[in-house]
Amino acid sequence: MALVTLQVVDGFERGRVFSELPTPVTIGREEDNSIQLNDERVSRFHAKIQEEAGRVILTDLESTNGTRVNGRSVQMRVLQVGDHLAVGRSLLLFGSTAEIAARSNRPDESAPPANLDNLTVALPGGRGGPQAPVQPGPAVPASLDGDFAALFPHGAPELPSELRAIQAAQLSDLLAYIHDRIREVVDHAVEEPVGKGVAMHIDWNAWQQMLKLEMELAIYMRRIADPNH
């Protein structure tokens, strides 16, 4: 029996991690599901994840609004660690942090070069309960980390503590803005086969939105470091 982990990246249950759920796993709006999503766009019993011949398979249970994997509508799909599942307003990441990190570091699945029309980032090609505490996000692939690991060797930094109410609200607004802008780019990503694995293609306009967000963050950091300029 396969054990699967799903991290809720966006939606009403954002930030929850469902760790090592034994298959079969059902996703839907009803309480009887393994993963209950409080969203009227999610069907009562929306999708099912099960093991077959050593692989993990997602099946859409004839849901009203359908299920998308890596930007594509699917009826049935063999899941790979790192796949993004769009169910209603929710975006779920298939796999644990450790599983995604292991997949990212496979030497035979390097990223193809980007071109001027589309950003192409390798999505290396794997397998996939009780509710678990929020975990850090997926590790940065070895081909992309550069100085990142040296700057943040222990992963994402902790949030500041003992904030006043107005500061907590402002920080929450800022993080929500960043999160939603990134989600817009993720929604534009489309999976394409590349060699033995797959790649996520992002159109030029979405990539420009990501660059714009990067610039806005650079301005924020500059203002924080030097409020008088």
PDB file of C-alpha atoms in Angstrom:
ATOM      1  CA  MET A   1       0.000   0.000   0.000  1.00  0.00           C
ATOM      2  CA  ALA A   2       1.442   3.336  -1.088  1.00  0.00           C
ATOM      3  CA  LEU A   3       1.614   6.272   1.314  1.00  0.00           C
ATOM      4  CA  VAL A   4       1.104   9.686  -0.276  1.00  0.00           C
ATOM      5  CA  THR A   5       1.673  13.231   0.937  1.00  0.00           C
ATOM      6  CA  LEU A   6      -0.169  16.287  -0.353  1.00  0.00           C
ATOM      7  CA  GLN A   7       0.726  19.873   0.552  1.00  0.00           C
ATOM      8  CA  VAL A   8      -1.999  22.501   0.113  1.00  0.00           C
ATOM      9  CA  VAL A   9      -0.272  25.437  -1.576  1.00  0.00           C
ATOM     10  CA  ASP A  10      -3.364  27.553  -2.159  1.00  0.00           C
ATOM     11  CA  GLY A  11      -7.068  27.566  -1.337  1.00  0.00           C
ATOM     12  CA  PHE A  12      -9.101  27.638   1.872  1.00  0.00           C
ATOM     13  CA  GLU A  13      -6.902  24.929   3.411  1.00  0.00           C
ATOM     14  CA  ARG A  14      -3.665  26.678   2.384  1.00  0.00           C
ATOM     15  CA  GLY A  15      -0.687  25.700   4.523  1.00  0.00           C
ATOM     16  CA  ARG A  16      -2.012  22.292   5.580  1.00  0.00           C
ATOM     17  CA  VAL A  17       0.033  19.164   4.911  1.00  0.00           C
ATOM     18  CA  PHE A  18      -1.577  15.740   4.675  1.00  0.00           C
ATOM     19  CA  SER A  19       1.308  13.376   5.314  1.00  0.00           C
ATOM     20  CA  GLU A  20       1.693   9.699   4.448  1.00  0.00           C
ATOM     21  CA  LEU A  21      -1.958   8.975   3.789  1.00  0.00           C
ATOM     22  CA  PRO A  22      -2.539   5.297   2.955  1.00  0.00           C
ATOM     23  CA  THR A  23      -4.074   4.736  -0.458  1.00  0.00           C
ATOM     24  CA  PRO A  24      -6.759   4.912  -1.635  1.00  0.00           C
ATOM     25  CA  VAL A  25      -7.116   8.621  -0.869  1.00  0.00           C
ATOM     26  CA  THR A  26     -10.212  10.611  -1.785  1.00  0.00           C
ATOM     27  CA  ILE A  27     -10.404  14.377  -2.155  1.00  0.00           C
ATOM     28  CA  GLY A  28     -13.659  16.281  -1.922  1.00  0.00           C
ATOM     29  CA  ARG A  29     -16.009  18.550  -0.020  1.00  0.00           C
ATOM     30  CA  GLU A  30     -17.619  15.867   2.174  1.00  0.00           C
ATOM     31  CA  GLU A  31     -16.277  14.907   5.596  1.00  0.00           C
ATOM     32  CA  ASP A  32     -15.924  11.279   4.540  1.00  0.00           C
ATOM     33  CA  ASN A  33     -13.005  12.139   2.246  1.00  0.00           C
ATOM     34  CA  SER A  34      -9.391  11.546   3.255  1.00  0.00           C
ATOM     35  CA  ILE A  35      -8.778  15.199   2.335  1.00  0.00           C
ATOM     36  CA  GLN A  36     -11.733  17.524   2.843  1.00  0.00           C
ATOM     37  CA  LEU A  37     -11.575  20.838   0.992  1.00  0.00           C
ATOM     38  CA  ASN A  38     -14.011  23.527   2.086  1.00  0.00           C
ATOM     39  CA  ASP A  39     -14.758  24.924  -1.367  1.00  0.00           C
ATOM     40  CA  GLU A  40     -18.063  25.048  -3.249  1.00  0.00           C
ATOM     41  CA  ARG A  41     -16.155  24.499  -6.506  1.00  0.00           C
ATOM     42  CA  VAL A  42     -14.999  21.120  -5.238  1.00  0.00           C
ATOM     43  CA  SER A  43     -17.424  18.240  -5.775  1.00  0.00           C
ATOM     44  CA  ARG A  44     -18.610  16.129  -2.832  1.00  0.00           C
ATOM     45  CA  PHE A  45     -16.267  13.371  -3.967  1.00  0.00           C
ATOM     46  CA  HIS A  46     -13.972  15.067  -6.463  1.00  0.00           C
ATOM     47  CA  ALA A  47     -10.934  12.866  -7.093  1.00  0.00           C
ATOM     48  CA  LYS A  48      -9.309   9.631  -5.979  1.00  0.00           C
ATOM     49  CA  ILE A  49      -5.665   8.639  -5.627  1.00  0.00           C
ATOM     50  CA  GLN A  50      -4.855   4.930  -5.598  1.00  0.00           C
ATOM     51  CA  GLU A  51      -1.977   2.542  -6.181  1.00  0.00           C
ATOM     52  CA  GLU A  52      -1.881   0.253  -9.182  1.00  0.00           C
ATOM     53  CA  ALA A  53       1.078  -1.904 -10.222  1.00  0.00           C
ATOM     54  CA  GLY A  54       3.457   0.122  -8.079  1.00  0.00           C
ATOM     55  CA  ARG A  55       2.355   3.475  -9.500  1.00  0.00           C
ATOM     56  CA  VAL A  56       0.177   6.176  -7.963  1.00  0.00           C
ATOM     57  CA  ILE A  57      -2.832   7.052 -10.103  1.00  0.00           C
ATOM     58  CA  LEU A  58      -5.153  10.060  -9.854  1.00  0.00           C
ATOM     59  CA  THR A  59      -8.708   9.688 -11.160  1.00  0.00           C
ATOM     60  CA  ASP A  60     -11.226  12.501 -11.495  1.00  0.00           C
ATOM     61  CA  LEU A  61     -14.548  11.217 -10.125  1.00  0.00           C
ATOM     62  CA  GLU A  62     -16.625  12.956 -12.795  1.00  0.00           C
ATOM     63  CA  SER A  63     -16.388  16.172 -10.801  1.00  0.00           C
ATOM     64  CA  THR A  64     -18.377  19.217 -11.878  1.00  0.00           C
ATOM     65  CA  ASN A  65     -15.366  21.501 -12.412  1.00  0.00           C
ATOM     66  CA  GLY A  66     -12.751  18.906 -13.298  1.00  0.00           C
ATOM     67  CA  THR A  67      -9.208  18.287 -12.096  1.00  0.00           C
ATOM     68  CA  ARG A  68      -6.026  19.722 -13.571  1.00  0.00           C
ATOM     69  CA  VAL A  69      -2.498  18.379 -13.207  1.00  0.00           C
ATOM     70  CA  ASN A  70       0.344  20.730 -14.117  1.00  0.00           C
ATOM     71  CA  GLY A  71      -2.062  22.992 -15.968  1.00  0.00           C
ATOM     72  CA  ARG A  72      -3.812  20.279 -17.996  1.00  0.00           C
ATOM     73  CA  SER A  73      -7.306  18.872 -17.500  1.00  0.00           C
ATOM     74  CA  VAL A  74      -7.146  15.151 -16.751  1.00  0.00           C
ATOM     75  CA  GLN A  75      -9.536  12.272 -16.237  1.00  0.00           C
ATOM     76  CA  MET A  76      -6.825   9.844 -15.161  1.00  0.00           C
ATOM     77  CA  ARG A  77      -3.134  10.436 -14.570  1.00  0.00           C
ATOM     78  CA  VAL A  78      -0.071   8.609 -13.223  1.00  0.00           C
ATOM     79  CA  LEU A  79       1.246  11.052 -10.644  1.00  0.00           C
ATOM     80  CA  GLN A  80       4.880  12.080 -10.316  1.00  0.00           C
ATOM     81  CA  VAL A  81       6.386  13.669  -7.226  1.00  0.00           C
ATOM     82  CA  GLY A  82       6.210  17.438  -7.653  1.00  0.00           C
ATOM     83  CA  ASP A  83       2.991  17.439  -9.698  1.00  0.00           C
ATOM     84  CA  HIS A  84       0.557  20.299  -9.025  1.00  0.00           C
ATOM     85  CA  LEU A  85      -3.095  19.272  -8.663  1.00  0.00           C
ATOM     86  CA  ALA A  86      -5.716  21.986  -9.165  1.00  0.00           C
ATOM     87  CA  VAL A  87      -9.002  21.040  -7.495  1.00  0.00           C
ATOM     88  CA  GLY A  88     -11.533  23.842  -7.340  1.00  0.00           C
ATOM     89  CA  ARG A  89      -9.748  26.868  -5.879  1.00  0.00           C
ATOM     90  CA  SER A  90      -7.164  24.665  -4.212  1.00  0.00           C
ATOM     91  CA  LEU A  91      -3.675  23.900  -5.484  1.00  0.00           C
ATOM     92  CA  LEU A  92      -2.102  20.772  -4.019  1.00  0.00           C
ATOM     93  CA  LEU A  93       1.521  19.711  -4.350  1.00  0.00           C
ATOM     94  CA  PHE A  94       2.021  15.951  -4.625  1.00  0.00           C
ATOM     95  CA  GLY A  95       4.886  14.631  -2.510  1.00  0.00           C
ATOM     96  CA  SER A  96       6.720  15.482   0.677  1.00  0.00           C
ATOM     97  CA  THR A  97       9.556  17.966   0.954  1.00  0.00           C
ATOM     98  CA  ALA A  98      12.055  15.078   1.123  1.00  0.00           C
ATOM     99  CA  GLU A  99      10.552  13.303  -1.910  1.00  0.00           C
ATOM    100  CA  ILE A 100      10.623  16.459  -4.005  1.00  0.00           C
ATOM    101  CA  ALA A 101      14.200  17.226  -2.967  1.00  0.00           C
ATOM    102  CA  ALA A 102      15.279  13.693  -3.918  1.00  0.00           C
ATOM    103  CA  ARG A 103      13.607  13.988  -7.315  1.00  0.00           C
ATOM    104  CA  SER A 104      15.130  17.394  -7.972  1.00  0.00           C
ATOM    105  CA  ASN A 105      18.634  16.046  -7.421  1.00  0.00           C
ATOM    106  CA  ARG A 106      18.482  13.200  -9.932  1.00  0.00           C
ATOM    107  CA  PRO A 107      21.490  13.635 -12.217  1.00  0.00           C
ATOM    108  CA  ASP A 108      19.813  12.339 -15.393  1.00  0.00           C
ATOM    109  CA  GLU A 109      17.088  14.967 -15.395  1.00  0.00           C
ATOM    110  CA  SER A 110      18.713  18.327 -15.950  1.00  0.00           C
ATOM    111  CA  ALA A 111      16.863  21.426 -17.093  1.00  0.00           C
ATOM    112  CA  PRO A 112      16.758  22.276 -20.814  1.00  0.00           C
ATOM    113  CA  PRO A 113      17.842  25.781 -21.808  1.00  0.00           C
ATOM    114  CA  ALA A 114      15.305  28.587 -21.767  1.00  0.00           C
ATOM    115  CA  ASN A 115      14.412  30.534 -24.898  1.00  0.00           C
ATOM    116  CA  LEU A 116      13.155  34.054 -25.543  1.00  0.00           C
ATOM    117  CA  ASP A 117       9.527  33.051 -25.950  1.00  0.00           C
ATOM    118  CA  ASN A 118       9.041  30.758 -22.979  1.00  0.00           C
ATOM    119  CA  LEU A 119      10.679  30.118 -19.666  1.00  0.00           C
ATOM    120  CA  THR A 120      11.425  26.403 -19.501  1.00  0.00           C
ATOM    121  CA  VAL A 121      12.243  24.908 -16.135  1.00  0.00           C
ATOM    122  CA  ALA A 122      12.886  21.193 -15.720  1.00  0.00           C
ATOM    123  CA  LEU A 123      10.439  19.253 -13.643  1.00  0.00           C
ATOM    124  CA  PRO A 124      12.479  16.091 -13.091  1.00  0.00           C
ATOM    125  CA  GLY A 125      10.675  12.765 -13.566  1.00  0.00           C
ATOM    126  CA  GLY A 126       8.655   9.133  -9.183  1.00  0.00           C
ATOM    127  CA  ARG A 127       6.170   8.107  -6.771  1.00  0.00           C
ATOM    128  CA  GLY A 128       4.472   9.391  -4.380  1.00  0.00           C
ATOM    129  CA  GLY A 129      -3.292  11.146   6.981  1.00  0.00           C
ATOM    130  CA  PRO A 130      -3.478  12.487   9.494  1.00  0.00           C
ATOM    131  CA  GLN A 131      -2.954  16.180   9.295  1.00  0.00           C
ATOM    132  CA  ALA A 132       0.667  17.172   9.913  1.00  0.00           C
ATOM    133  CA  PRO A 133       2.240  20.511  10.908  1.00  0.00           C
ATOM    134  CA  VAL A 134       3.121  22.915   8.135  1.00  0.00           C
ATOM    135  CA  GLN A 135       6.451  21.975   6.563  1.00  0.00           C
ATOM    136  CA  PRO A 136       8.946  24.105   4.642  1.00  0.00           C
ATOM    137  CA  GLY A 137       8.406  24.317   0.895  1.00  0.00           C
ATOM    138  CA  PRO A 138      10.162  22.078  -1.629  1.00  0.00           C
ATOM    139  CA  ALA A 139      13.915  22.302  -1.810  1.00  0.00           C
ATOM    140  CA  VAL A 140      15.417  24.256  -4.687  1.00  0.00           C
ATOM    141  CA  PRO A 141      16.740  21.884  -7.390  1.00  0.00           C
ATOM    142  CA  ALA A 142      20.493  21.504  -7.410  1.00  0.00           C
ATOM    143  CA  SER A 143      20.691  22.964 -10.914  1.00  0.00           C
ATOM    144  CA  LEU A 144      19.040  26.178  -9.722  1.00  0.00           C
ATOM    145  CA  ASP A 145      20.287  26.778  -6.187  1.00  0.00           C
ATOM    146  CA  GLY A 146      23.624  28.541  -6.885  1.00  0.00           C
ATOM    147  CA  ASP A 147      24.363  30.713  -3.854  1.00  0.00           C
ATOM    148  CA  PHE A 148      20.887  30.101  -2.432  1.00  0.00           C
ATOM    149  CA  ALA A 149      21.996  27.230  -0.169  1.00  0.00           C
ATOM    150  CA  ALA A 150      24.883  29.316   1.156  1.00  0.00           C
ATOM    151  CA  LEU A 151      22.577  32.236   1.941  1.00  0.00           C
ATOM    152  CA  PHE A 152      19.819  30.094   3.498  1.00  0.00           C
ATOM    153  CA  PRO A 153      21.485  26.820   4.522  1.00  0.00           C
ATOM    154  CA  HIS A 154      18.595  25.861   6.818  1.00  0.00           C
ATOM    155  CA  GLY A 155      15.780  26.671   4.427  1.00  0.00           C
ATOM    156  CA  ALA A 156      13.233  29.455   4.683  1.00  0.00           C
ATOM    157  CA  PRO A 157      13.908  32.039   7.428  1.00  0.00           C
ATOM    158  CA  GLU A 158      11.556  32.276  10.398  1.00  0.00           C
ATOM    159  CA  LEU A 159       8.897  34.944  10.618  1.00  0.00           C
ATOM    160  CA  PRO A 160       9.618  37.841  12.997  1.00  0.00           C
ATOM    161  CA  SER A 161       8.044  37.405  16.421  1.00  0.00           C
ATOM    162  CA  GLU A 162       6.272  39.827  18.781  1.00  0.00           C
ATOM    163  CA  LEU A 163       4.852  41.951  15.988  1.00  0.00           C
ATOM    164  CA  ARG A 164       2.281  44.589  16.825  1.00  0.00           C
ATOM    165  CA  ALA A 165      -1.168  43.946  15.362  1.00  0.00           C
ATOM    166  CA  ILE A 166      -0.721  46.485  12.557  1.00  0.00           C
ATOM    167  CA  GLN A 167       2.698  45.049  11.667  1.00  0.00           C
ATOM    168  CA  ALA A 168       1.317  41.504  11.589  1.00  0.00           C
ATOM    169  CA  ALA A 169      -1.532  42.637   9.341  1.00  0.00           C
ATOM    170  CA  GLN A 170       0.816  44.474   6.972  1.00  0.00           C
ATOM    171  CA  LEU A 171       3.189  41.504   6.795  1.00  0.00           C
ATOM    172  CA  SER A 172       0.276  39.154   6.137  1.00  0.00           C
ATOM    173  CA  ASP A 173      -0.959  41.421   3.313  1.00  0.00           C
ATOM    174  CA  LEU A 174       2.492  41.559   1.768  1.00  0.00           C
ATOM    175  CA  LEU A 175       2.968  37.783   1.851  1.00  0.00           C
ATOM    176  CA  ALA A 176      -0.551  37.238   0.472  1.00  0.00           C
ATOM    177  CA  TYR A 177       0.233  39.605  -2.405  1.00  0.00           C
ATOM    178  CA  ILE A 178       3.470  37.750  -3.210  1.00  0.00           C
ATOM    179  CA  HIS A 179       1.770  34.375  -2.900  1.00  0.00           C
ATOM    180  CA  ASP A 180      -1.082  35.324  -5.237  1.00  0.00           C
ATOM    181  CA  ARG A 181       1.251  36.795  -7.859  1.00  0.00           C
ATOM    182  CA  ILE A 182       3.307  33.591  -7.887  1.00  0.00           C
ATOM    183  CA  ARG A 183       0.107  31.567  -8.122  1.00  0.00           C
ATOM    184  CA  GLU A 184      -0.857  33.502 -11.256  1.00  0.00           C
ATOM    185  CA  VAL A 185       2.395  32.392 -12.888  1.00  0.00           C
ATOM    186  CA  VAL A 186       1.921  28.785 -11.743  1.00  0.00           C
ATOM    187  CA  ASP A 187      -1.561  28.794 -13.281  1.00  0.00           C
ATOM    188  CA  HIS A 188      -0.022  29.694 -16.665  1.00  0.00           C
ATOM    189  CA  ALA A 189       2.492  26.836 -16.569  1.00  0.00           C
ATOM    190  CA  VAL A 190       1.876  23.977 -18.998  1.00  0.00           C
ATOM    191  CA  GLU A 191       3.597  20.605 -18.861  1.00  0.00           C
ATOM    192  CA  GLU A 192       5.561  19.399 -21.893  1.00  0.00           C
ATOM    193  CA  PRO A 193       7.637  16.202 -22.309  1.00  0.00           C
ATOM    194  CA  VAL A 194      11.395  16.745 -22.469  1.00  0.00           C
ATOM    195  CA  GLY A 195      13.679  13.732 -22.908  1.00  0.00           C
ATOM    196  CA  LYS A 196      13.089  11.293 -20.049  1.00  0.00           C
ATOM    197  CA  GLY A 197      11.270  13.831 -17.930  1.00  0.00           C
ATOM    198  CA  VAL A 198       8.943  16.777 -18.301  1.00  0.00           C
ATOM    199  CA  ALA A 199       9.312  20.556 -18.322  1.00  0.00           C
ATOM    200  CA  MET A 200       7.008  23.350 -17.298  1.00  0.00           C
ATOM    201  CA  HIS A 201       6.601  26.043 -19.963  1.00  0.00           C
ATOM    202  CA  ILE A 202       5.531  29.523 -18.896  1.00  0.00           C
ATOM    203  CA  ASP A 203       4.433  32.041 -21.494  1.00  0.00           C
ATOM    204  CA  TRP A 204       6.298  35.310 -21.950  1.00  0.00           C
ATOM    205  CA  ASN A 205       3.648  37.532 -20.350  1.00  0.00           C
ATOM    206  CA  ALA A 206       3.514  35.377 -17.216  1.00  0.00           C
ATOM    207  CA  TRP A 207       7.306  35.413 -17.025  1.00  0.00           C
ATOM    208  CA  GLN A 208       7.274  39.200 -17.245  1.00  0.00           C
ATOM    209  CA  GLN A 209       4.840  39.288 -14.328  1.00  0.00           C
ATOM    210  CA  MET A 210       7.299  37.226 -12.305  1.00  0.00           C
ATOM    211  CA  LEU A 211      10.130  39.611 -13.197  1.00  0.00           C
ATOM    212  CA  LYS A 212       7.931  42.546 -12.193  1.00  0.00           C
ATOM    213  CA  LEU A 213       7.276  40.886  -8.836  1.00  0.00           C
ATOM    214  CA  GLU A 214      11.010  40.337  -8.369  1.00  0.00           C
ATOM    215  CA  MET A 215      11.606  44.030  -8.961  1.00  0.00           C
ATOM    216  CA  GLU A 216       8.878  45.007  -6.503  1.00  0.00           C
ATOM    217  CA  LEU A 217      10.487  42.773  -3.877  1.00  0.00           C
ATOM    218  CA  ALA A 218      13.875  44.329  -4.577  1.00  0.00           C
ATOM    219  CA  ILE A 219      12.357  47.768  -3.946  1.00  0.00           C
ATOM    220  CA  TYR A 220      10.765  46.549  -0.699  1.00  0.00           C
ATOM    221  CA  MET A 221      14.097  45.164   0.530  1.00  0.00           C
ATOM    222  CA  ARG A 222      15.894  48.380  -0.363  1.00  0.00           C
ATOM    223  CA  ARG A 223      13.326  50.474   1.516  1.00  0.00           C
ATOM    224  CA  ILE A 224      13.572  48.222   4.583  1.00  0.00           C
ATOM    225  CA  ALA A 225      17.363  48.411   4.607  1.00  0.00           C
ATOM    226  CA  ASP A 226      17.420  52.178   3.994  1.00  0.00           C
ATOM    227  CA  PRO A 227      14.056  53.787   4.894  1.00  0.00           C
ATOM    228  CA  ASN A 228      15.349  57.296   4.068  1.00  0.00           C
ATOM    229  CA  HIS A 229      15.933  56.554   0.369  1.00  0.00           C
TER     230      HIS A 229
END
